[in-house]
Amino acid sequence: MDTHTGTLFQHPDRNLAMELVRATEAAAIRAVPFIGRGDKNAADKAAVDAMRKFLGTVDFDGVVVIGEGEKDHAPMLYNGEIVGTGRGPACDIAVDPIDGTSLTAAGRPNALSMLAVADRGSMLDASTVFYMEKIVTGPEGIGVVDLRQSVGENIRALAKAKGKDVGEIRVAVLDRPRHAQLIEEIREAGAGTRLLLDGDVAGGINAARYESRIDMCIGIGGSPEGVATACAIKALGGLIQGRLAPKTAEERERGAAAGLKFDYVYGADELVRSDNTFFVATGVTDGELVEGVRRKGPIIRTESIVLRSHSGTVRRVVADHLAEKWLDEGPALRATL
């Protein structure tokens, strides 16, 4: 046994989930004063500070594989940062204290605070290539849907697998100019779109949930978000595939130097090799996946979702926090809640 840590061969266990949810709850609550205030950087900073503080108390030896620094130029929770007490399982971590900073700043729905955890060395480090083409469905899409097929073929195949008419299929896509042709093809195939202003992590998870009105999530989004989403999809038993989409030749060269594959479709087990992943998210603003933070008399209520691949469980955690413990933010937090 390696005596360097003594915990190298331990895996994250179920108790870790409730520790992690404290970090996303804190980040979501601290972001509240900035909802609708037009300053996404201030919202992100407040959430980053809160998440980092709580992660520092968790008994695990965590290294941030997917962090804030690359995307938002954040000074904390950067790629490679060590978090936790150093006692307990050795883990890779993907963090996004606010997935949807623009949504938060504008006061729009579907912003959430999230993090994902897996065994050390199991997450694909795609930080050198920012964008990834992704497709996500529920279990019915396995062996049926494939990024190498046209979107029309995928829609028709998924409809048949789900026993639906093509006209009943709903496809979530980020509303971006780069997706204009994709959106047209979805509609030409006979399916309907659900255009996302931001937050394709929630879109992907909703595509894999059996009770969701979304059947598929497709398009080009962040590579880090693709890896984090894979942690959740493995718990839901769904399908996720990703293909790197570098914007420049230089970015492709950097990715190749880091060992990444191009013109190659990564499956869930390649995005995250661990069979024991956690995904935790707390709502900042209301959305289909989770409700946002809200004040109810003397308490602040949060709703979170906790997914674990090892047990295949999805848990919802509704927590009531004594408001007076959080109101050191002053009038802004009181007014917003």
mmCIF file of C-alpha atoms in Angstrom, residues 31-180:
data_model
loop_
_atom_site.group_PDB
_atom_site.id
_atom_site.type_symbol
_atom_site.label_atom_id
_atom_site.label_comp_id
_atom_site.label_asym_id
_atom_site.label_seq_id
_atom_site.Cartn_x
_atom_site.Cartn_y
_atom_site.Cartn_z
ATOM 1 C CA ALA A 31 -25.240 34.467 -4.830
ATOM 2 C CA VAL A 32 -28.756 35.616 -3.963
ATOM 3 C CA PRO A 33 -28.012 39.339 -3.378
ATOM 4 C CA PHE A 34 -26.743 39.546 -6.959
ATOM 5 C CA ILE A 35 -29.786 38.042 -8.682
ATOM 6 C CA GLY A 36 -31.026 40.542 -11.239
ATOM 7 C CA ARG A 37 -28.331 43.119 -10.379
ATOM 8 C CA GLY A 38 -26.521 42.859 -13.711
ATOM 9 C CA ASP A 39 -23.104 42.000 -12.260
ATOM 10 C CA LYS A 40 -22.279 38.390 -13.055
ATOM 11 C CA ASN A 41 -18.677 38.683 -11.834
ATOM 12 C CA ALA A 42 -19.777 39.823 -8.374
ATOM 13 C CA ALA A 43 -22.272 36.962 -8.197
ATOM 14 C CA ASP A 44 -19.620 34.457 -9.241
ATOM 15 C CA LYS A 45 -17.074 35.775 -6.740
ATOM 16 C CA ALA A 46 -19.526 35.498 -3.844
ATOM 17 C CA ALA A 47 -20.388 31.926 -4.805
ATOM 18 C CA VAL A 48 -16.741 30.933 -5.327
ATOM 19 C CA ASP A 49 -15.741 32.307 -1.922
ATOM 20 C CA ALA A 50 -18.541 30.444 -0.167
ATOM 21 C CA MET A 51 -17.989 27.131 -1.954
ATOM 22 C CA ARG A 52 -14.243 27.197 -1.335
ATOM 23 C CA LYS A 53 -14.732 27.934 2.369
ATOM 24 C CA PHE A 54 -17.074 24.967 2.848
ATOM 25 C CA LEU A 55 -15.000 22.572 0.732
ATOM 26 C CA GLY A 56 -12.081 23.307 3.016
ATOM 27 C CA THR A 57 -13.942 21.607 5.875
ATOM 28 C CA VAL A 58 -14.752 18.380 4.010
ATOM 29 C CA ASP A 59 -12.798 15.248 4.925
ATOM 30 C CA PHE A 60 -11.359 14.348 1.553
ATOM 31 C CA ASP A 61 -8.203 14.906 -0.444
ATOM 32 C CA GLY A 62 -9.565 16.781 -3.419
ATOM 33 C CA VAL A 63 -7.861 18.230 -6.467
ATOM 34 C CA VAL A 64 -9.783 20.595 -8.740
ATOM 35 C CA VAL A 65 -9.598 19.133 -12.249
ATOM 36 C CA ILE A 66 -12.284 21.422 -13.654
ATOM 37 C CA GLY A 67 -12.301 24.774 -11.945
ATOM 38 C CA GLU A 68 -13.125 28.435 -12.278
ATOM 39 C CA GLY A 69 -9.767 29.783 -13.325
ATOM 40 C CA GLU A 70 -9.745 28.741 -16.974
ATOM 41 C CA LYS A 71 -13.241 30.020 -17.691
ATOM 42 C CA ASP A 72 -13.787 33.019 -15.446
ATOM 43 C CA HIS A 73 -10.225 34.068 -14.564
ATOM 44 C CA ALA A 74 -11.001 33.344 -10.931
ATOM 45 C CA PRO A 75 -8.229 33.453 -8.329
ATOM 46 C CA MET A 76 -9.688 30.519 -6.389
ATOM 47 C CA LEU A 77 -11.009 27.052 -7.206
ATOM 48 C CA TYR A 78 -8.613 27.020 -10.122
ATOM 49 C CA ASN A 79 -7.490 23.912 -11.989
ATOM 50 C CA GLY A 80 -5.004 22.042 -9.825
ATOM 51 C CA GLU A 81 -6.025 23.620 -6.520
ATOM 52 C CA ILE A 82 -6.088 21.240 -3.544
ATOM 53 C CA VAL A 83 -9.217 21.386 -1.376
ATOM 54 C CA GLY A 84 -10.501 19.520 1.649
ATOM 55 C CA THR A 85 -8.840 18.535 4.909
ATOM 56 C CA GLY A 86 -6.543 16.013 3.213
ATOM 57 C CA ARG A 87 -8.116 13.210 5.261
ATOM 58 C CA GLY A 88 -10.305 10.701 3.468
ATOM 59 C CA PRO A 89 -10.635 9.577 -0.144
ATOM 60 C CA ALA A 90 -8.501 11.020 -2.950
ATOM 61 C CA CYS A 91 -10.840 12.643 -5.454
ATOM 62 C CA ASP A 92 -11.052 14.624 -8.661
ATOM 63 C CA ILE A 93 -13.429 17.570 -8.449
ATOM 64 C CA ALA A 94 -15.316 19.604 -11.030
ATOM 65 C CA VAL A 95 -16.793 22.831 -9.681
ATOM 66 C CA ASP A 96 -19.038 25.557 -11.015
ATOM 67 C CA PRO A 97 -20.193 27.742 -8.119
ATOM 68 C CA ILE A 98 -22.722 29.278 -10.513
ATOM 69 C CA ASP A 99 -23.606 27.486 -13.722
ATOM 70 C CA GLY A 100 -25.419 30.387 -15.337
ATOM 71 C CA THR A 101 -23.770 33.582 -14.073
ATOM 72 C CA SER A 102 -25.502 35.550 -16.833
ATOM 73 C CA LEU A 103 -28.833 34.013 -15.816
ATOM 74 C CA THR A 104 -28.203 35.074 -12.227
ATOM 75 C CA ALA A 105 -27.204 38.612 -13.197
ATOM 76 C CA ALA A 106 -30.326 38.981 -15.344
ATOM 77 C CA GLY A 107 -32.666 37.369 -12.820
ATOM 78 C CA ARG A 108 -33.562 34.545 -15.201
ATOM 79 C CA PRO A 109 -34.390 30.933 -14.272
ATOM 80 C CA ASN A 110 -32.190 27.819 -14.317
ATOM 81 C CA ALA A 111 -29.043 29.125 -12.572
ATOM 82 C CA LEU A 112 -27.559 26.622 -10.152
ATOM 83 C CA SER A 113 -24.477 25.906 -8.081
ATOM 84 C CA MET A 114 -22.925 22.547 -8.803
ATOM 85 C CA LEU A 115 -19.969 20.276 -8.241
ATOM 86 C CA ALA A 116 -19.035 16.756 -9.235
ATOM 87 C CA VAL A 117 -16.645 14.308 -7.588
ATOM 88 C CA ALA A 118 -15.032 11.059 -8.758
ATOM 89 C CA ASP A 119 -12.056 8.876 -7.869
ATOM 90 C CA ARG A 120 -8.649 10.516 -8.284
ATOM 91 C CA GLY A 121 -7.359 10.457 -11.845
ATOM 92 C CA SER A 122 -10.660 9.421 -13.399
ATOM 93 C CA MET A 123 -11.957 12.695 -14.910
ATOM 94 C CA LEU A 124 -10.906 13.653 -18.416
ATOM 95 C CA ASP A 125 -8.895 16.864 -18.225
ATOM 96 C CA ALA A 126 -10.120 18.705 -21.302
ATOM 97 C CA SER A 127 -9.134 22.149 -20.042
ATOM 98 C CA THR A 128 -6.920 22.847 -23.074
ATOM 99 C CA VAL A 129 -9.942 22.700 -25.408
ATOM 100 C CA PHE A 130 -12.822 24.843 -24.220
ATOM 101 C CA TYR A 131 -15.655 23.572 -26.421
ATOM 102 C CA MET A 132 -17.163 20.131 -26.895
ATOM 103 C CA GLU A 133 -20.014 18.885 -29.067
ATOM 104 C CA LYS A 134 -22.340 16.845 -26.853
ATOM 105 C CA ILE A 135 -25.438 14.715 -27.010
ATOM 106 C CA VAL A 136 -27.359 13.493 -23.941
ATOM 107 C CA THR A 137 -30.443 11.292 -23.605
ATOM 108 C CA GLY A 138 -31.994 8.949 -21.095
ATOM 109 C CA PRO A 139 -31.340 5.184 -21.047
ATOM 110 C CA GLU A 140 -33.462 4.672 -24.174
ATOM 111 C CA GLY A 141 -30.763 6.354 -26.239
ATOM 112 C CA ILE A 142 -28.054 3.798 -25.442
ATOM 113 C CA GLY A 143 -27.093 1.889 -28.569
ATOM 114 C CA VAL A 144 -29.570 3.977 -30.546
ATOM 115 C CA VAL A 145 -28.304 7.569 -30.558
ATOM 116 C CA ASP A 146 -24.812 8.518 -31.759
ATOM 117 C CA LEU A 147 -23.041 11.802 -32.461
ATOM 118 C CA ARG A 148 -21.807 10.343 -35.750
ATOM 119 C CA GLN A 149 -25.384 10.224 -37.032
ATOM 120 C CA SER A 150 -27.326 13.224 -38.275
ATOM 121 C CA VAL A 151 -29.607 14.951 -35.797
ATOM 122 C CA GLY A 152 -32.603 13.799 -37.817
ATOM 123 C CA GLU A 153 -31.500 10.166 -37.602
ATOM 124 C CA ASN A 154 -30.991 10.518 -33.857
ATOM 125 C CA ILE A 155 -34.393 12.089 -33.324
ATOM 126 C CA ARG A 156 -36.186 9.386 -35.295
ATOM 127 C CA ALA A 157 -34.240 6.593 -33.581
ATOM 128 C CA LEU A 158 -34.900 8.005 -30.108
ATOM 129 C CA ALA A 159 -38.592 8.506 -30.849
ATOM 130 C CA LYS A 160 -38.883 4.854 -31.906
ATOM 131 C CA ALA A 161 -36.983 3.672 -28.803
ATOM 132 C CA LYS A 162 -39.223 5.742 -26.525
ATOM 133 C CA GLY A 163 -42.429 4.765 -28.298
ATOM 134 C CA LYS A 164 -43.205 8.366 -29.195
ATOM 135 C CA ASP A 165 -44.142 10.189 -32.346
ATOM 136 C CA VAL A 166 -41.299 12.328 -33.674
ATOM 137 C CA GLY A 167 -43.504 15.369 -33.121
ATOM 138 C CA GLU A 168 -43.492 14.644 -29.378
ATOM 139 C CA ILE A 169 -39.691 14.756 -29.072
ATOM 140 C CA ARG A 170 -38.292 17.866 -27.400
ATOM 141 C CA VAL A 171 -34.618 18.750 -27.884
ATOM 142 C CA ALA A 172 -32.753 21.199 -25.623
ATOM 143 C CA VAL A 173 -30.154 23.383 -27.364
ATOM 144 C CA LEU A 174 -28.167 26.407 -26.236
ATOM 145 C CA ASP A 175 -29.563 29.448 -28.033
ATOM 146 C CA ARG A 176 -26.376 30.521 -29.806
ATOM 147 C CA PRO A 177 -25.661 31.703 -33.376
ATOM 148 C CA ARG A 178 -23.458 28.633 -33.887
ATOM 149 C CA HIS A 179 -26.544 26.447 -33.481
ATOM 150 C CA ALA A 180 -28.741 28.127 -36.099
#
